[in-house]
Amino acid sequence: MPQLDFATFPTQLFWLLISFSILYCIIWRTVIPRISNVMEERQSRVNGDLERANNLQAEAKMVLNSYEKALTDGRSEAQNLLKETALKIAKRQIDQETALSERIKQMSKDAEARIKGVREKAMADVKVIAVELAQATTAKLFEEVSSEEEVLNVVEEVMEEKV
Amino acid sequence: MAKGGNNPLAQFEIKELVPIQIGDINIAFTNSAAFMLFAVFSISAFLIFSMRRSTLVPGRWQSMAELSYEFVANLLRETVGNEGRKYFPFVFSLFMFILFGNMIGMIPYSFTFTSHIAVTFAMAVAVFLGVTFIGLAKHGLHFFSFFVPPGVSVVLWPLMIPIEIISYLSRPVSLGVRLFANLTAGHTMLKVFAGFVVSLGVLGGILPLAFVVALTGLEVLIAFLQAYVFTILTCFYINDAIHLH
Amino acid sequence: MTLTSNGLIVVHENKNLDQLGLLGDKLNKVQEEAERKLEKAAPEQSIRSGLGFAMKIGVELISALIVGTGIGLLLDHWLGTTPWFMLLFFVLGSVAGIMNVYRSVNGFGNTIGFHPITDSKDNGYKKPLK
């Protein structure tokens, strides 16, 4: 077995020492700083990106929230306005209605009063005419003039019966 | 997988390319040394060129480099915690060195330096000594409380303490032997079946050929797995030395 | 008129809300994923092949045996008690090896000391990884 040939051991150990030392120096001085630099840079870049994305997300959420708030605020405001306006309108309507009915009542009252006056006047006229007519009639029939008071009494009696 | 010869162990032979001698010690530049340097070169090329025009959104090569970095970093972070950061360059180098050593060994006619016990055991011993040193530096003599199993009566201590010491000392042996044994066994098996394919010809060799293909897939998995196991055990040992439980 | 305009606004609002919700979902997903990644255990479960596990157990046993026997041989060499320390440490080594195996099977990791680790930081021990 060539591996157990002790004569070759010194050269193997010597060249192992040499080559491994060279490798160690290269890796220690050149390779590791280079790779770790790149990887650290990437890590920090990725971390930065992640952080930025997180921040942006939070910001977007905030904006969305404020937007939503504004929206709901606007909605409720509009609702309030609507309600208020409706109330106002209803109130005004009621006011106007009452005013109108008042006026109508007044007018009908006036009209009634006028009708009453006219009727009374008509009644009086009717009485006078009836008395005159009765006097004239009695005079023609009985050639006797009845006194005005007598006739009036009779007329009133009849009228009361009739009316 | 080595050139020529039917001996499945021939692929592990170390051939001198440039003889160098310092005093009595032969430190010739061999095929093993060449492949170690090639692994170092490949790792550096891979890691440096893929990160050359590094961008925030990685391309294919860059993400592979980052993946290997992340893999080892996670391993260390999960086993040791943040105190393990200091040892990351070492652990990362170790992982890449073993992984590339194993993977390069998968190429036909190449040499697998991680299939040599001298290399694997040296790495294991280096890890073991380093970890022991960390433990001693961090905890002083309190480190030796490590060898006293808690919840065991004092009567059993003379028995338990040697067992624990043997257990502790067996760490580098198992660490080194595991890597060596896995790669040697795998490569030998591949070579044996590849030899069957050659000797049986195209027609008779279909079954062994399919087997070799399957085995190669398994070997790639093992190449990664063994690098991973070596690395994670190193992490465990570092964690033990730091936290001492 | 107010009604229609109101209706239009309501539709718009819903659309915006949907988009915002989508963005929020996406963000949450990304963040959860990042957190999960931090917590996630790196070792892939599928990697733990049975073959590797069996291999590990054998190596564990044999290496403790090698170390024990080696220590015994060294002590014998120094003290001149030739087979005895070797025999004693062979036994100790096999006990240590069996203990290593027991621990790795029970997921206490490759550590010395019997007790399972309760410290959350040491999660790595809990799983037999090989």
PDB file of N, CA, C and O in Angstrom, chain C residues 10-57:
ATOM      1  N   VAL C  10     -66.774  53.196  -3.486  1.00  0.00           N
ATOM      2  CA  VAL C  10     -66.715  51.932  -2.751  1.00  0.00           C
ATOM      3  C   VAL C  10     -65.923  50.901  -3.535  1.00  0.00           C
ATOM      4  O   VAL C  10     -65.063  50.214  -2.995  1.00  0.00           O
ATOM      5  N   VAL C  11     -66.169  50.824  -4.856  1.00  0.00           N
ATOM      6  CA  VAL C  11     -65.441  49.870  -5.691  1.00  0.00           C
ATOM      7  C   VAL C  11     -63.942  50.131  -5.628  1.00  0.00           C
ATOM      8  O   VAL C  11     -63.131  49.246  -5.397  1.00  0.00           O
ATOM      9  N   HIS C  12     -63.578  51.389  -5.806  1.00  0.00           N
ATOM     10  CA  HIS C  12     -62.174  51.796  -5.752  1.00  0.00           C
ATOM     11  C   HIS C  12     -61.516  51.364  -4.460  1.00  0.00           C
ATOM     12  O   HIS C  12     -60.435  50.782  -4.448  1.00  0.00           O
ATOM     13  N   GLU C  13     -62.211  51.643  -3.422  1.00  0.00           N
ATOM     14  CA  GLU C  13     -61.709  51.371  -2.081  1.00  0.00           C
ATOM     15  C   GLU C  13     -61.364  49.895  -1.934  1.00  0.00           C
ATOM     16  O   GLU C  13     -60.304  49.530  -1.455  1.00  0.00           O
ATOM     17  N   ASN C  14     -62.276  49.020  -2.407  1.00  0.00           N
ATOM     18  CA  ASN C  14     -62.055  47.584  -2.297  1.00  0.00           C
ATOM     19  C   ASN C  14     -60.794  47.161  -3.031  1.00  0.00           C
ATOM     20  O   ASN C  14     -60.004  46.389  -2.528  1.00  0.00           O
ATOM     21  N   LYS C  15     -60.616  47.722  -4.223  1.00  0.00           N
ATOM     22  CA  LYS C  15     -59.443  47.381  -5.030  1.00  0.00           C
ATOM     23  C   LYS C  15     -58.170  47.741  -4.260  1.00  0.00           C
ATOM     24  O   LYS C  15     -57.253  46.946  -4.136  1.00  0.00           O
ATOM     25  N   ASN C  16     -58.153  48.951  -3.733  1.00  0.00           N
ATOM     26  CA  ASN C  16     -56.991  49.407  -2.985  1.00  0.00           C
ATOM     27  C   ASN C  16     -56.719  48.494  -1.798  1.00  0.00           C
ATOM     28  O   ASN C  16     -55.586  48.109  -1.535  1.00  0.00           O
ATOM     29  N   LEU C  17     -57.803  48.154  -1.136  1.00  0.00           N
ATOM     30  CA  LEU C  17     -57.672  47.288   0.045  1.00  0.00           C
ATOM     31  C   LEU C  17     -57.049  45.961  -0.340  1.00  0.00           C
ATOM     32  O   LEU C  17     -56.147  45.458   0.325  1.00  0.00           O
ATOM     33  N   ASP C  18     -57.540  45.389  -1.456  1.00  0.00           N
ATOM     34  CA  ASP C  18     -57.001  44.117  -1.918  1.00  0.00           C
ATOM     35  C   ASP C  18     -55.510  44.216  -2.155  1.00  0.00           C
ATOM     36  O   ASP C  18     -54.736  43.374  -1.710  1.00  0.00           O
ATOM     37  N   GLN C  19     -55.121  45.280  -2.860  1.00  0.00           N
ATOM     38  CA  GLN C  19     -53.700  45.427  -3.185  1.00  0.00           C
ATOM     39  C   GLN C  19     -52.863  45.572  -1.932  1.00  0.00           C
ATOM     40  O   GLN C  19     -51.798  44.976  -1.799  1.00  0.00           O
ATOM     41  N   LEU C  20     -53.383  46.322  -1.000  1.00  0.00           N
ATOM     42  CA  LEU C  20     -52.672  46.539   0.257  1.00  0.00           C
ATOM     43  C   LEU C  20     -52.511  45.219   1.002  1.00  0.00           C
ATOM     44  O   LEU C  20     -51.451  44.885   1.513  1.00  0.00           O
ATOM     45  N   GLY C  21     -53.620  44.446   0.996  1.00  0.00           N
ATOM     46  CA  GLY C  21     -53.556  43.147   1.661  1.00  0.00           C
ATOM     47  C   GLY C  21     -52.523  42.244   1.015  1.00  0.00           C
ATOM     48  O   GLY C  21     -51.745  41.578   1.698  1.00  0.00           O
ATOM     49  N   LEU C  22     -52.471  42.257  -0.312  1.00  0.00           N
ATOM     50  CA  LEU C  22     -51.485  41.445  -1.031  1.00  0.00           C
ATOM     51  C   LEU C  22     -50.071  41.830  -0.641  1.00  0.00           C
ATOM     52  O   LEU C  22     -49.235  40.982  -0.353  1.00  0.00           O
ATOM     53  N   LEU C  23     -49.825  43.131  -0.626  1.00  0.00           N
ATOM     54  CA  LEU C  23     -48.499  43.632  -0.251  1.00  0.00           C
ATOM     55  C   LEU C  23     -48.157  43.166   1.151  1.00  0.00           C
ATOM     56  O   LEU C  23     -47.050  42.691   1.415  1.00  0.00           O
ATOM     57  N   GLY C  24     -49.155  43.278   2.050  1.00  0.00           N
ATOM     58  CA  GLY C  24     -48.926  42.863   3.430  1.00  0.00           C
ATOM     59  C   GLY C  24     -48.573  41.390   3.503  1.00  0.00           C
ATOM     60  O   GLY C  24     -47.607  40.999   4.160  1.00  0.00           O
ATOM     61  N   ASP C  25     -49.321  40.574   2.777  1.00  0.00           N
ATOM     62  CA  ASP C  25     -49.049  39.127   2.757  1.00  0.00           C
ATOM     63  C   ASP C  25     -47.651  38.848   2.279  1.00  0.00           C
ATOM     64  O   ASP C  25     -46.902  38.069   2.865  1.00  0.00           O
ATOM     65  N   LYS C  26     -47.283  39.530   1.183  1.00  0.00           N
ATOM     66  CA  LYS C  26     -45.958  39.324   0.599  1.00  0.00           C
ATOM     67  C   LYS C  26     -44.873  39.658   1.612  1.00  0.00           C
ATOM     68  O   LYS C  26     -43.918  38.900   1.796  1.00  0.00           O
ATOM     69  N   LEU C  27     -45.042  40.794   2.253  1.00  0.00           N
ATOM     70  CA  LEU C  27     -44.055  41.242   3.243  1.00  0.00           C
ATOM     71  C   LEU C  27     -43.917  40.222   4.360  1.00  0.00           C
ATOM     72  O   LEU C  27     -42.814  39.834   4.738  1.00  0.00           O
ATOM     73  N   ASN C  28     -45.064  39.760   4.853  1.00  0.00           N
ATOM     74  CA  ASN C  28     -45.030  38.777   5.934  1.00  0.00           C
ATOM     75  C   ASN C  28     -44.287  37.529   5.505  1.00  0.00           C
ATOM     76  O   ASN C  28     -43.473  36.981   6.238  1.00  0.00           O
ATOM     77  N   LYS C  29     -44.577  37.094   4.277  1.00  0.00           N
ATOM     78  CA  LYS C  29     -43.951  35.881   3.786  1.00  0.00           C
ATOM     79  C   LYS C  29     -42.432  36.033   3.762  1.00  0.00           C
ATOM     80  O   LYS C  29     -41.692  35.175   4.234  1.00  0.00           O
ATOM     81  N   VAL C  30     -41.999  37.166   3.191  1.00  0.00           N
ATOM     82  CA  VAL C  30     -40.561  37.401   3.073  1.00  0.00           C
ATOM     83  C   VAL C  30     -39.902  37.407   4.446  1.00  0.00           C
ATOM     84  O   VAL C  30     -38.859  36.775   4.663  1.00  0.00           O
ATOM     85  N   GLN C  31     -40.557  38.071   5.383  1.00  0.00           N
ATOM     86  CA  GLN C  31     -39.953  38.163   6.708  1.00  0.00           C
ATOM     87  C   GLN C  31     -39.903  36.800   7.396  1.00  0.00           C
ATOM     88  O   GLN C  31     -38.899  36.436   8.002  1.00  0.00           O
ATOM     89  N   GLU C  32     -41.004  36.040   7.261  1.00  0.00           N
ATOM     90  CA  GLU C  32     -41.011  34.715   7.866  1.00  0.00           C
ATOM     91  C   GLU C  32     -39.910  33.845   7.293  1.00  0.00           C
ATOM     92  O   GLU C  32     -39.203  33.144   8.007  1.00  0.00           O
ATOM     93  N   GLU C  33     -39.743  33.952   5.982  1.00  0.00           N
ATOM     94  CA  GLU C  33     -38.731  33.150   5.318  1.00  0.00           C
ATOM     95  C   GLU C  33     -37.346  33.481   5.842  1.00  0.00           C
ATOM     96  O   GLU C  33     -36.536  32.610   6.107  1.00  0.00           O
ATOM     97  N   ALA C  34     -37.112  34.792   5.988  1.00  0.00           N
ATOM     98  CA  ALA C  34     -35.809  35.233   6.484  1.00  0.00           C
ATOM     99  C   ALA C  34     -35.570  34.675   7.885  1.00  0.00           C
ATOM    100  O   ALA C  34     -34.477  34.171   8.193  1.00  0.00           O
ATOM    101  N   GLU C  35     -36.612  34.722   8.719  1.00  0.00           N
ATOM    102  CA  GLU C  35     -36.450  34.212  10.077  1.00  0.00           C
ATOM    103  C   GLU C  35     -36.185  32.713  10.074  1.00  0.00           C
ATOM    104  O   GLU C  35     -35.341  32.208  10.795  1.00  0.00           O
ATOM    105  N   ARG C  36     -36.968  32.026   9.204  1.00  0.00           N
ATOM    106  CA  ARG C  36     -36.793  30.589   9.137  1.00  0.00           C
ATOM    107  C   ARG C  36     -35.382  30.237   8.700  1.00  0.00           C
ATOM    108  O   ARG C  36     -34.762  29.319   9.208  1.00  0.00           O
ATOM    109  N   LYS C  37     -34.866  31.010   7.765  1.00  0.00           N
ATOM    110  CA  LYS C  37     -33.528  30.771   7.253  1.00  0.00           C
ATOM    111  C   LYS C  37     -32.511  30.866   8.386  1.00  0.00           C
ATOM    112  O   LYS C  37     -31.562  30.105   8.452  1.00  0.00           O
ATOM    113  N   LEU C  38     -32.721  31.843   9.250  1.00  0.00           N
ATOM    114  CA  LEU C  38     -31.806  32.014  10.372  1.00  0.00           C
ATOM    115  C   LEU C  38     -31.861  30.814  11.305  1.00  0.00           C
ATOM    116  O   LEU C  38     -30.843  30.379  11.840  1.00  0.00           O
ATOM    117  N   GLU C  39     -33.081  30.294  11.491  1.00  0.00           N
ATOM    118  CA  GLU C  39     -33.225  29.204  12.445  1.00  0.00           C
ATOM    119  C   GLU C  39     -32.885  27.858  11.844  1.00  0.00           C
ATOM    120  O   GLU C  39     -32.550  26.921  12.547  1.00  0.00           O
ATOM    121  N   LYS C  40     -33.010  27.792  10.547  1.00  0.00           N
ATOM    122  CA  LYS C  40     -32.910  26.501   9.871  1.00  0.00           C
ATOM    123  C   LYS C  40     -31.555  25.839  10.094  1.00  0.00           C
ATOM    124  O   LYS C  40     -30.523  26.476  10.142  1.00  0.00           O
ATOM    125  N   ALA C  41     -31.602  24.550  10.263  1.00  0.00           N
ATOM    126  CA  ALA C  41     -30.354  23.815  10.411  1.00  0.00           C
ATOM    127  C   ALA C  41     -29.738  23.613   9.036  1.00  0.00           C
ATOM    128  O   ALA C  41     -30.411  23.237   8.102  1.00  0.00           O
ATOM    129  N   ALA C  42     -28.450  23.912   8.947  1.00  0.00           N
ATOM    130  CA  ALA C  42     -27.789  23.834   7.648  1.00  0.00           C
ATOM    131  C   ALA C  42     -27.617  22.416   7.124  1.00  0.00           C
ATOM    132  O   ALA C  42     -27.846  22.169   5.961  1.00  0.00           O
ATOM    133  N   PRO C  43     -27.210  21.483   7.975  1.00  0.00           N
ATOM    134  CA  PRO C  43     -26.944  20.155   7.416  1.00  0.00           C
ATOM    135  C   PRO C  43     -28.191  19.557   6.805  1.00  0.00           C
ATOM    136  O   PRO C  43     -29.255  19.567   7.416  1.00  0.00           O
ATOM    137  N   GLU C  44     -28.054  19.075   5.603  1.00  0.00           N
ATOM    138  CA  GLU C  44     -29.205  18.506   4.931  1.00  0.00           C
ATOM    139  C   GLU C  44     -29.432  17.091   5.433  1.00  0.00           C
ATOM    140  O   GLU C  44     -28.513  16.316   5.590  1.00  0.00           O
ATOM    141  N   GLN C  45     -30.708  16.804   5.662  1.00  0.00           N
ATOM    142  CA  GLN C  45     -31.044  15.524   6.264  1.00  0.00           C
ATOM    143  C   GLN C  45     -30.634  14.365   5.359  1.00  0.00           C
ATOM    144  O   GLN C  45     -30.181  13.336   5.827  1.00  0.00           O
ATOM    145  N   SER C  46     -30.808  14.575   4.067  1.00  0.00           N
ATOM    146  CA  SER C  46     -30.594  13.465   3.146  1.00  0.00           C
ATOM    147  C   SER C  46     -29.139  13.023   3.109  1.00  0.00           C
ATOM    148  O   SER C  46     -28.831  11.927   2.665  1.00  0.00           O
ATOM    149  N   ILE C  47     -28.254  13.898   3.571  1.00  0.00           N
ATOM    150  CA  ILE C  47     -26.833  13.595   3.491  1.00  0.00           C
ATOM    151  C   ILE C  47     -26.453  12.440   4.414  1.00  0.00           C
ATOM    152  O   ILE C  47     -25.520  11.706   4.171  1.00  0.00           O
ATOM    153  N   ARG C  48     -27.230  12.295   5.481  1.00  0.00           N
ATOM    154  CA  ARG C  48     -26.893  11.248   6.444  1.00  0.00           C
ATOM    155  C   ARG C  48     -27.203   9.883   5.868  1.00  0.00           C
ATOM    156  O   ARG C  48     -28.255   9.312   6.122  1.00  0.00           O
ATOM    157  N   SER C  49     -26.294   9.376   5.089  1.00  0.00           N
ATOM    158  CA  SER C  49     -26.564   8.058   4.507  1.00  0.00           C
ATOM    159  C   SER C  49     -26.211   6.985   5.513  1.00  0.00           C
ATOM    160  O   SER C  49     -25.337   7.151   6.359  1.00  0.00           O
ATOM    161  N   GLY C  50     -26.910   5.902   5.425  1.00  0.00           N
ATOM    162  CA  GLY C  50     -26.665   4.809   6.351  1.00  0.00           C
ATOM    163  C   GLY C  50     -25.254   4.268   6.211  1.00  0.00           C
ATOM    164  O   GLY C  50     -24.607   3.915   7.195  1.00  0.00           O
ATOM    165  N   LEU C  51     -24.763   4.241   4.968  1.00  0.00           N
ATOM    166  CA  LEU C  51     -23.420   3.727   4.721  1.00  0.00           C
ATOM    167  C   LEU C  51     -22.393   4.550   5.476  1.00  0.00           C
ATOM    168  O   LEU C  51     -21.523   4.016   6.157  1.00  0.00           O
ATOM    169  N   GLY C  52     -22.512   5.875   5.366  1.00  0.00           N
ATOM    170  CA  GLY C  52     -21.573   6.754   6.048  1.00  0.00           C
ATOM    171  C   GLY C  52     -21.628   6.553   7.547  1.00  0.00           C
ATOM    172  O   GLY C  52     -20.601   6.530   8.229  1.00  0.00           O
ATOM    173  N   PHE C  53     -22.850   6.339   8.039  1.00  0.00           N
ATOM    174  CA  PHE C  53     -23.024   6.153   9.473  1.00  0.00           C
ATOM    175  C   PHE C  53     -22.334   4.868   9.937  1.00  0.00           C
ATOM    176  O   PHE C  53     -21.615   4.857  10.942  1.00  0.00           O
ATOM    177  N   ALA C  54     -22.522   3.784   9.177  1.00  0.00           N
ATOM    178  CA  ALA C  54     -21.886   2.519   9.515  1.00  0.00           C
ATOM    179  C   ALA C  54     -20.375   2.658   9.499  1.00  0.00           C
ATOM    180  O   ALA C  54     -19.662   2.182  10.391  1.00  0.00           O
ATOM    181  N   MET C  55     -19.875   3.345   8.480  1.00  0.00           N
ATOM    182  CA  MET C  55     -18.436   3.575   8.333  1.00  0.00           C
ATOM    183  C   MET C  55     -17.901   4.310   9.549  1.00  0.00           C
ATOM    184  O   MET C  55     -16.864   3.952  10.105  1.00  0.00           O
ATOM    185  N   LYS C  56     -18.645   5.314   9.967  1.00  0.00           N
ATOM    186  CA  LYS C  56     -18.203   6.134  11.084  1.00  0.00           C
ATOM    187  C   LYS C  56     -18.069   5.284  12.349  1.00  0.00           C
ATOM    188  O   LYS C  56     -17.103   5.392  13.094  1.00  0.00           O
ATOM    189  N   ILE C  57     -19.054   4.416  12.568  1.00  0.00           N
ATOM    190  CA  ILE C  57     -19.038   3.586  13.772  1.00  0.00           C
ATOM    191  C   ILE C  57     -17.809   2.685  13.796  1.00  0.00           C
ATOM    192  O   ILE C  57     -17.107   2.586  14.799  1.00  0.00           O
TER     193      ILE C  57
END
